[in-house]
Amino acid sequence: MAPKLAVLAVLASLLGAVSCEFLSIYDGYGFPLPNPNQPFKLPPASPPKNPRPDLKVGYYAANKCPQAEEIVKRAVKEATPGEKAGLIRLFFHDCFVQGCDASVLLEGPDTERTAFPNLSLRGFNIIEKAKAALEVECKGIVSCADIVAFAGRDASYSLSDRKINYQVPAGRYDGKVSRANDTFLNLPPPFGDLKTITDMFAAKGLDQTDMLVLSGAHSIGRSACGSFANSFSNRLLPDNSSTAMNRTLADQLNTTCTANSINVPQDYETANELDHQYYKNVQEHNVLFTSDAVLLESPETKVLVDSFARDPFFLSDIIPIGRNPWYDAFAKAMVKMGNWEVKNSTVGEIRQFCGKVNDKTY
């Protein structure tokens, strides 16, 4: 009983209140009971698969819904900056669990959407709005999985001031399975070390460079204080380690974080901009999560952080010369991630409503 209570205390610090049903799920992370003298290690990641999805750019233009991408773009344009940041995160959380199949959108007990890493997800309303418009325009043609992928691209374009723009190969089908347990086995934890995070990305066909590039999405959005300041992993305590948070930021957050549920910007410099400021923050130890701080832990990752942190040169203070390589790298990594474990018509469907599997009458 004592070990179970110890784990419950950890989860309660992360969420404020958690039911006992999460105890066995948390064991899926592979962590032993909290021990301050012993680092936490996840099990080795499974070998990466070789995804070969039959996806095509312009898929809907040739498949009875030429306005599909434009309809999604209009829905995203009306979203708030916070919702746009949520759409990028939604795409990530979808692809890392069950593949890019919109399983994260399914409602109901014990679905991915109910798991505590997903309780703060945003943007569902934007996806549903786009889907409703698409069902009017071309009923039964556009999958929710493709809507999530398009929305992630359009949100990136908007929040990066048009610096991130790429074509999205489409043709995904929607999955029929969504399990809360799977999120714990697949989503990289914010307290993970470099090997843990690298291995978990590798399990999705993404290499260490992809991991570092996609981590740049932490330049936008907000995070609950409980995700980085709790009895399991408290980044706000004085720390002499190489991953310690900058004390100025830690002191500021100690004042702000009076409860685990309080949300704070992940990037205090450019909170609503998807930009390379994140890598400057990593250099200066002004990041919330251990999984961000560890990017300085190896020569290979540090050189990339330093490269992405550089500003372009300017002529007369107004004309930029050159372009930071992170923006194009992010676009390529988003496309690569979007290829993972794509469903086809044999195992998937085109949902009528993104929140539920089709009934037999649709």
Coordinates of C-alpha atoms in Angstrom, one line a residue:
M1 CA 0.0 0.0 0.0
A2 CA 2.8 2.4 0.8
P3 CA 4.3 2.3 -2.7
K4 CA 0.9 3.0 -4.2
L5 CA 0.4 6.0 -2.0
A6 CA 3.8 7.3 -3.0
V7 CA 2.9 7.1 -6.7
L8 CA -0.5 8.7 -6.0
A9 CA 1.2 11.6 -4.3
V10 CA 3.4 12.2 -7.4
L11 CA 0.4 12.2 -9.7
A12 CA -1.6 14.5 -7.3
S13 CA 1.2 17.0 -7.5
L14 CA 1.0 17.0 -11.3
L15 CA -2.7 17.3 -11.6
G16 CA -4.0 18.6 -8.3
A17 CA -6.2 15.6 -8.0
V18 CA -6.0 12.2 -9.7
S19 CA -8.1 9.0 -9.2
C20 CA -6.5 5.7 -8.2
E21 CA -7.2 4.3 -11.7
F22 CA -4.1 6.2 -13.0
L23 CA -1.7 4.3 -10.7
S24 CA -1.3 1.3 -12.9
I25 CA -1.1 3.5 -16.0
Y26 CA 1.7 5.5 -14.5
D27 CA 3.7 2.3 -14.1
G28 CA 3.7 2.2 -17.9
Y29 CA 6.3 4.9 -17.9
G30 CA 8.7 2.3 -16.6
F31 CA 9.7 4.5 -13.6
P32 CA 10.5 3.1 -10.2
L33 CA 9.1 4.9 -7.2
P34 CA 10.5 8.4 -6.7
N35 CA 14.1 8.3 -5.3
P36 CA 16.1 11.5 -5.2
N37 CA 19.3 9.6 -5.3
Q38 CA 18.5 7.6 -8.5
P39 CA 17.8 9.0 -12.0
F40 CA 14.6 7.9 -13.7
K41 CA 15.0 5.9 -16.9
L42 CA 12.4 4.8 -19.4
P43 CA 12.5 1.4 -21.0
P44 CA 14.4 1.2 -24.3
A45 CA 12.3 2.5 -27.2
S46 CA 11.0 -0.1 -29.7
P47 CA 12.9 -0.2 -33.0
P48 CA 11.6 2.4 -35.4
K49 CA 9.3 1.2 -38.2
N50 CA 9.7 2.2 -41.8
P51 CA 6.5 4.1 -42.7
R52 CA 5.6 4.2 -46.3
P53 CA 2.2 5.9 -46.3
D54 CA 0.3 6.4 -49.6
L55 CA 0.0 10.2 -49.0
K56 CA 0.0 12.8 -51.7
V57 CA 0.2 16.6 -51.8
G58 CA -3.0 18.0 -53.3
Y59 CA -4.8 14.7 -52.5
Y60 CA -8.3 16.4 -52.1
A61 CA -7.9 18.5 -55.2
A62 CA -8.0 15.3 -57.1
N63 CA -10.5 13.5 -54.8
K64 CA -13.8 15.4 -54.8
C65 CA -13.0 18.2 -52.4
P66 CA -10.7 20.8 -53.9
Q67 CA -11.6 23.4 -51.2
A68 CA -10.6 21.1 -48.3
E69 CA -7.4 22.9 -47.3
E70 CA -8.8 26.3 -47.8
I71 CA -11.8 25.5 -45.5
V72 CA -9.4 24.3 -42.8
K73 CA -7.3 27.4 -43.3
R74 CA -10.3 29.7 -42.7
A75 CA -11.2 27.9 -39.5
V76 CA -7.6 28.3 -38.2
K77 CA -7.4 31.9 -39.2
E78 CA -10.3 32.7 -36.7
A79 CA -8.5 30.9 -33.8
T80 CA -6.8 32.7 -31.0
P81 CA -3.0 32.5 -30.6
G82 CA -3.5 30.0 -27.7
E83 CA -5.8 27.8 -29.8
K84 CA -3.3 27.9 -32.7
A85 CA -0.5 26.8 -30.4
G86 CA -2.8 24.1 -29.2
L87 CA -3.4 22.9 -32.8
I88 CA 0.4 22.3 -33.2
R89 CA 0.5 20.4 -29.9
L90 CA -2.6 18.4 -30.9
F91 CA -0.9 17.2 -34.1
F92 CA 2.1 16.1 -32.1
H93 CA 0.1 14.3 -29.5
D94 CA -2.0 12.6 -32.2
C95 CA 0.9 11.3 -34.2
F96 CA 2.9 10.0 -31.2
V97 CA 0.0 7.8 -30.0
Q98 CA -1.5 5.3 -32.5
G99 CA 0.0 7.3 -35.4
C100 CA -1.5 10.3 -37.2
D101 CA -5.1 9.0 -37.2
A102 CA -7.1 11.5 -35.1
S103 CA -7.4 9.0 -32.2
V104 CA -6.7 11.9 -29.8
L105 CA -10.0 13.5 -30.9
L106 CA -12.2 10.6 -29.8
E107 CA -14.4 11.2 -26.8
G108 CA -15.4 8.8 -24.1
P109 CA -14.1 7.1 -21.0
D110 CA -10.5 5.9 -21.1
T111 CA -9.7 7.5 -24.4
E112 CA -6.5 9.4 -25.1
R113 CA -8.3 12.6 -24.6
T114 CA -8.9 11.7 -20.9
A115 CA -5.3 10.9 -20.1
F116 CA -3.6 13.5 -17.9
P117 CA -0.9 14.5 -20.5
N118 CA -3.8 15.4 -22.8
L119 CA -6.1 17.2 -20.3
S120 CA -4.7 20.6 -21.3
L121 CA -4.9 20.1 -25.1
R122 CA -6.7 22.8 -27.0
G123 CA -8.0 23.3 -30.5
F124 CA -10.7 20.6 -30.6
N125 CA -13.3 23.3 -31.3
I126 CA -11.4 24.5 -34.4
I127 CA -11.1 20.9 -35.7
E128 CA -14.8 20.4 -35.2
K129 CA -15.7 23.7 -36.9
A130 CA -13.6 22.8 -39.9
K131 CA -15.0 19.3 -40.1
A132 CA -18.6 20.6 -40.0
A133 CA -17.9 22.9 -42.9
L134 CA -16.2 20.1 -44.8
E135 CA -19.2 17.8 -44.3
V136 CA -21.4 20.5 -45.9
E137 CA -18.9 21.0 -48.8
C138 CA -18.0 17.4 -49.5
K139 CA -19.7 14.9 -47.2
G140 CA -17.6 11.9 -46.1
I141 CA -14.5 12.8 -48.0
V142 CA -12.0 14.6 -45.7
S143 CA -10.6 12.7 -42.7
C144 CA -10.3 14.2 -39.3
A145 CA -6.6 13.0 -39.3
D146 CA -5.9 15.2 -42.3
I147 CA -7.7 18.2 -40.8
V148 CA -5.4 17.9 -37.8
A149 CA -2.4 17.8 -40.1
F150 CA -3.6 20.8 -42.1
A151 CA -4.5 22.8 -39.0
G152 CA -1.0 22.1 -37.5
R153 CA 0.6 23.5 -40.7
D154 CA -1.7 26.6 -40.9
A155 CA -1.2 27.4 -37.2
S156 CA 2.6 27.2 -37.7
Y157 CA 2.3 29.5 -40.7
S158 CA 0.3 32.1 -38.7
L159 CA 2.3 32.0 -35.5
S160 CA 5.7 32.1 -37.3
D161 CA 4.6 35.2 -39.2
R162 CA 4.6 33.1 -42.4
K163 CA 8.2 31.9 -42.0
I164 CA 7.0 28.3 -41.7
N165 CA 5.1 27.1 -44.8
Y166 CA 4.9 23.7 -46.3
Q167 CA 2.8 21.4 -48.3
V168 CA 1.0 18.6 -46.4
P169 CA 0.7 15.2 -48.0
A170 CA -2.8 13.9 -47.3
G171 CA -4.9 10.8 -47.6
R172 CA -5.0 9.6 -44.0
Y173 CA -7.9 7.7 -42.6
D174 CA -9.2 8.0 -39.1
G175 CA -8.4 5.4 -36.5
K176 CA -11.0 3.5 -34.5
V177 CA -9.0 2.9 -31.4
S178 CA -8.1 5.3 -28.6
R179 CA -6.8 4.2 -25.2
A180 CA -5.7 6.5 -22.4
N181 CA -2.9 4.0 -21.4
D182 CA -1.2 4.5 -24.7
T183 CA -0.4 8.1 -24.0
F184 CA 1.9 7.2 -21.1
L185 CA 3.8 4.7 -23.2
N186 CA 4.4 7.1 -26.1
L187 CA 4.4 10.8 -25.1
P188 CA 7.9 12.0 -24.0
P189 CA 7.7 13.3 -20.4
P190 CA 8.8 16.8 -19.6
F191 CA 11.2 15.4 -17.0
G192 CA 13.0 13.1 -19.5
D193 CA 16.7 13.0 -19.9
L194 CA 18.4 13.3 -23.4
K195 CA 18.6 9.6 -24.0
T196 CA 15.0 9.0 -22.9
I197 CA 13.6 11.8 -25.2
T198 CA 15.9 10.7 -28.1
D199 CA 14.8 7.1 -27.8
M200 CA 11.1 8.0 -27.7
F201 CA 11.4 10.0 -30.9
A202 CA 13.4 7.3 -32.5
A203 CA 10.5 4.9 -31.8
K204 CA 8.4 7.1 -34.1
G205 CA 10.9 7.2 -36.9
L206 CA 12.3 10.6 -35.9
D207 CA 16.0 11.1 -35.3
Q208 CA 17.7 13.3 -32.7
T209 CA 17.8 16.3 -35.0
D210 CA 14.0 15.9 -35.6
M211 CA 13.5 15.8 -31.9
L212 CA 15.5 19.0 -31.3
V213 CA 13.8 20.8 -34.2
L214 CA 10.3 19.8 -33.1
S215 CA 11.1 20.9 -29.5
G216 CA 11.2 24.4 -30.9
A217 CA 7.4 24.3 -30.7
H218 CA 7.9 25.1 -27.0
S219 CA 8.4 28.7 -28.2
I220 CA 4.7 29.1 -28.0
G221 CA 1.8 28.0 -25.7
R222 CA 1.5 27.8 -22.0
S223 CA 2.2 25.2 -19.4
A224 CA 0.7 24.4 -16.0
C225 CA 3.1 25.0 -13.1
G226 CA 2.5 21.5 -11.9
S227 CA 4.2 20.1 -15.0
F228 CA 7.6 21.4 -14.0
A229 CA 7.3 22.2 -10.3
N230 CA 6.1 19.3 -8.2
S231 CA 7.4 16.7 -5.8
F232 CA 8.5 14.5 -8.6
S233 CA 10.5 17.0 -10.5
N234 CA 10.7 20.6 -9.1
R235 CA 12.7 22.8 -11.5
L236 CA 12.2 25.8 -9.2
L237 CA 14.4 24.6 -6.4
P238 CA 18.0 25.7 -6.1
D239 CA 20.0 23.3 -8.3
N240 CA 23.7 23.3 -9.3
S241 CA 23.3 20.7 -12.1
S242 CA 24.0 21.5 -15.7
T243 CA 20.2 21.4 -16.5
A244 CA 19.3 23.9 -13.7
M245 CA 16.8 26.7 -14.5
N246 CA 18.1 30.2 -14.6
R247 CA 17.6 31.6 -11.1
T248 CA 16.0 34.8 -12.3
L249 CA 13.3 32.9 -14.1
A250 CA 13.0 30.4 -11.3
D251 CA 12.4 33.1 -8.7
Q252 CA 9.8 34.8 -11.0
L253 CA 8.0 31.5 -11.3
N254 CA 8.2 30.8 -7.6
T255 CA 6.2 34.0 -7.2
T256 CA 3.7 33.2 -10.0
C257 CA 3.2 29.4 -9.4
T258 CA 1.1 29.5 -6.2
A259 CA -0.9 26.5 -7.5
N260 CA -0.2 23.6 -9.8
S261 CA -3.0 24.6 -12.1
I262 CA -1.7 28.1 -12.9
N263 CA -0.6 28.4 -16.5
V264 CA 2.5 30.3 -17.5
P265 CA 4.1 31.1 -20.9
Q266 CA 6.6 28.5 -22.2
D267 CA 8.6 31.4 -23.7
Y268 CA 8.6 34.7 -21.7
E269 CA 10.3 36.6 -24.5
T270 CA 7.9 35.9 -27.5
A271 CA 5.0 34.0 -26.0
N272 CA 2.7 34.1 -29.0
E273 CA 5.4 33.7 -31.7
L274 CA 6.6 30.4 -33.2
D275 CA 10.2 31.4 -33.6
H276 CA 13.8 30.5 -32.8
Q277 CA 13.8 32.4 -29.5
Y278 CA 13.3 29.0 -27.9
Y279 CA 16.9 28.1 -28.7
K280 CA 18.2 31.3 -27.1
N281 CA 16.1 30.4 -24.1
V282 CA 17.8 26.9 -24.0
Q283 CA 21.2 28.5 -24.1
E284 CA 20.3 30.8 -21.2
H285 CA 18.6 28.1 -19.2
N286 CA 15.3 29.9 -19.4
V287 CA 13.2 26.9 -20.2
L288 CA 10.6 25.2 -18.1
F289 CA 11.2 21.5 -18.7
T290 CA 14.2 19.2 -18.1
S291 CA 13.6 17.8 -21.5
D292 CA 14.4 21.2 -23.0
A293 CA 17.4 21.9 -20.7
V294 CA 19.1 18.6 -21.7
L295 CA 19.5 19.8 -25.2
L296 CA 22.8 21.3 -24.1
E297 CA 24.0 18.0 -22.7
S298 CA 25.8 16.6 -25.8
P299 CA 28.1 18.2 -28.4
E300 CA 25.8 17.1 -31.2
T301 CA 22.7 18.7 -29.8
K302 CA 24.5 21.8 -28.5
V303 CA 25.8 22.7 -31.9
L304 CA 22.3 22.6 -33.3
V305 CA 21.0 24.7 -30.5
D306 CA 23.7 27.3 -31.1
S307 CA 23.0 27.2 -34.9
F308 CA 19.2 27.7 -34.4
A309 CA 19.7 30.4 -31.8
R310 CA 21.5 32.8 -34.2
D311 CA 19.7 35.8 -35.6
P312 CA 20.0 36.6 -39.4
F313 CA 22.3 39.5 -40.2
F314 CA 20.6 42.8 -41.1
L315 CA 21.4 45.5 -43.6
S316 CA 20.6 49.0 -42.4
D317 CA 18.6 47.4 -39.5
I318 CA 15.7 46.5 -41.7
I319 CA 16.7 44.1 -44.5
P320 CA 17.5 40.6 -43.2
I321 CA 20.4 38.8 -44.9
G322 CA 20.1 35.0 -44.7
R323 CA 17.6 33.0 -43.0
N324 CA 17.6 31.0 -39.7
P325 CA 17.7 27.3 -40.7
W326 CA 15.3 26.3 -38.0
Y327 CA 12.1 27.4 -39.8
D328 CA 12.7 25.2 -42.8
A329 CA 13.9 22.3 -40.6
F330 CA 10.7 22.6 -38.6
A331 CA 8.6 22.3 -41.7
K332 CA 10.4 19.2 -42.9
A333 CA 10.1 17.6 -39.4
M334 CA 6.4 18.2 -39.3
V335 CA 5.9 16.5 -42.6
K336 CA 8.1 13.6 -41.5
M337 CA 6.2 13.2 -38.3
G338 CA 2.9 13.3 -40.2
N339 CA 3.9 10.1 -42.1
W340 CA 3.9 8.0 -38.9
E341 CA 1.6 4.9 -38.7
V342 CA -0.9 6.4 -41.1
K343 CA -4.1 4.4 -41.4
N344 CA -5.6 3.2 -44.7
S345 CA -9.2 2.3 -45.6
T346 CA -8.7 -1.3 -44.4
V347 CA -8.2 -0.3 -40.8
G348 CA -9.6 3.2 -40.8
E349 CA -12.6 5.3 -41.8
I350 CA -13.6 8.8 -42.6
R351 CA -15.5 9.9 -39.5
Q352 CA -18.7 12.0 -39.7
F353 CA -17.9 13.6 -36.4
C354 CA -14.3 13.8 -35.2
G355 CA -15.2 13.0 -31.6
K356 CA -16.7 9.6 -32.3
V357 CA -16.4 6.5 -34.4
N358 CA -19.0 6.2 -37.2
D359 CA -22.1 4.2 -36.6
K360 CA -23.3 1.8 -39.3
T361 CA -25.7 4.2 -40.9
Y362 CA -23.1 6.7 -42.1

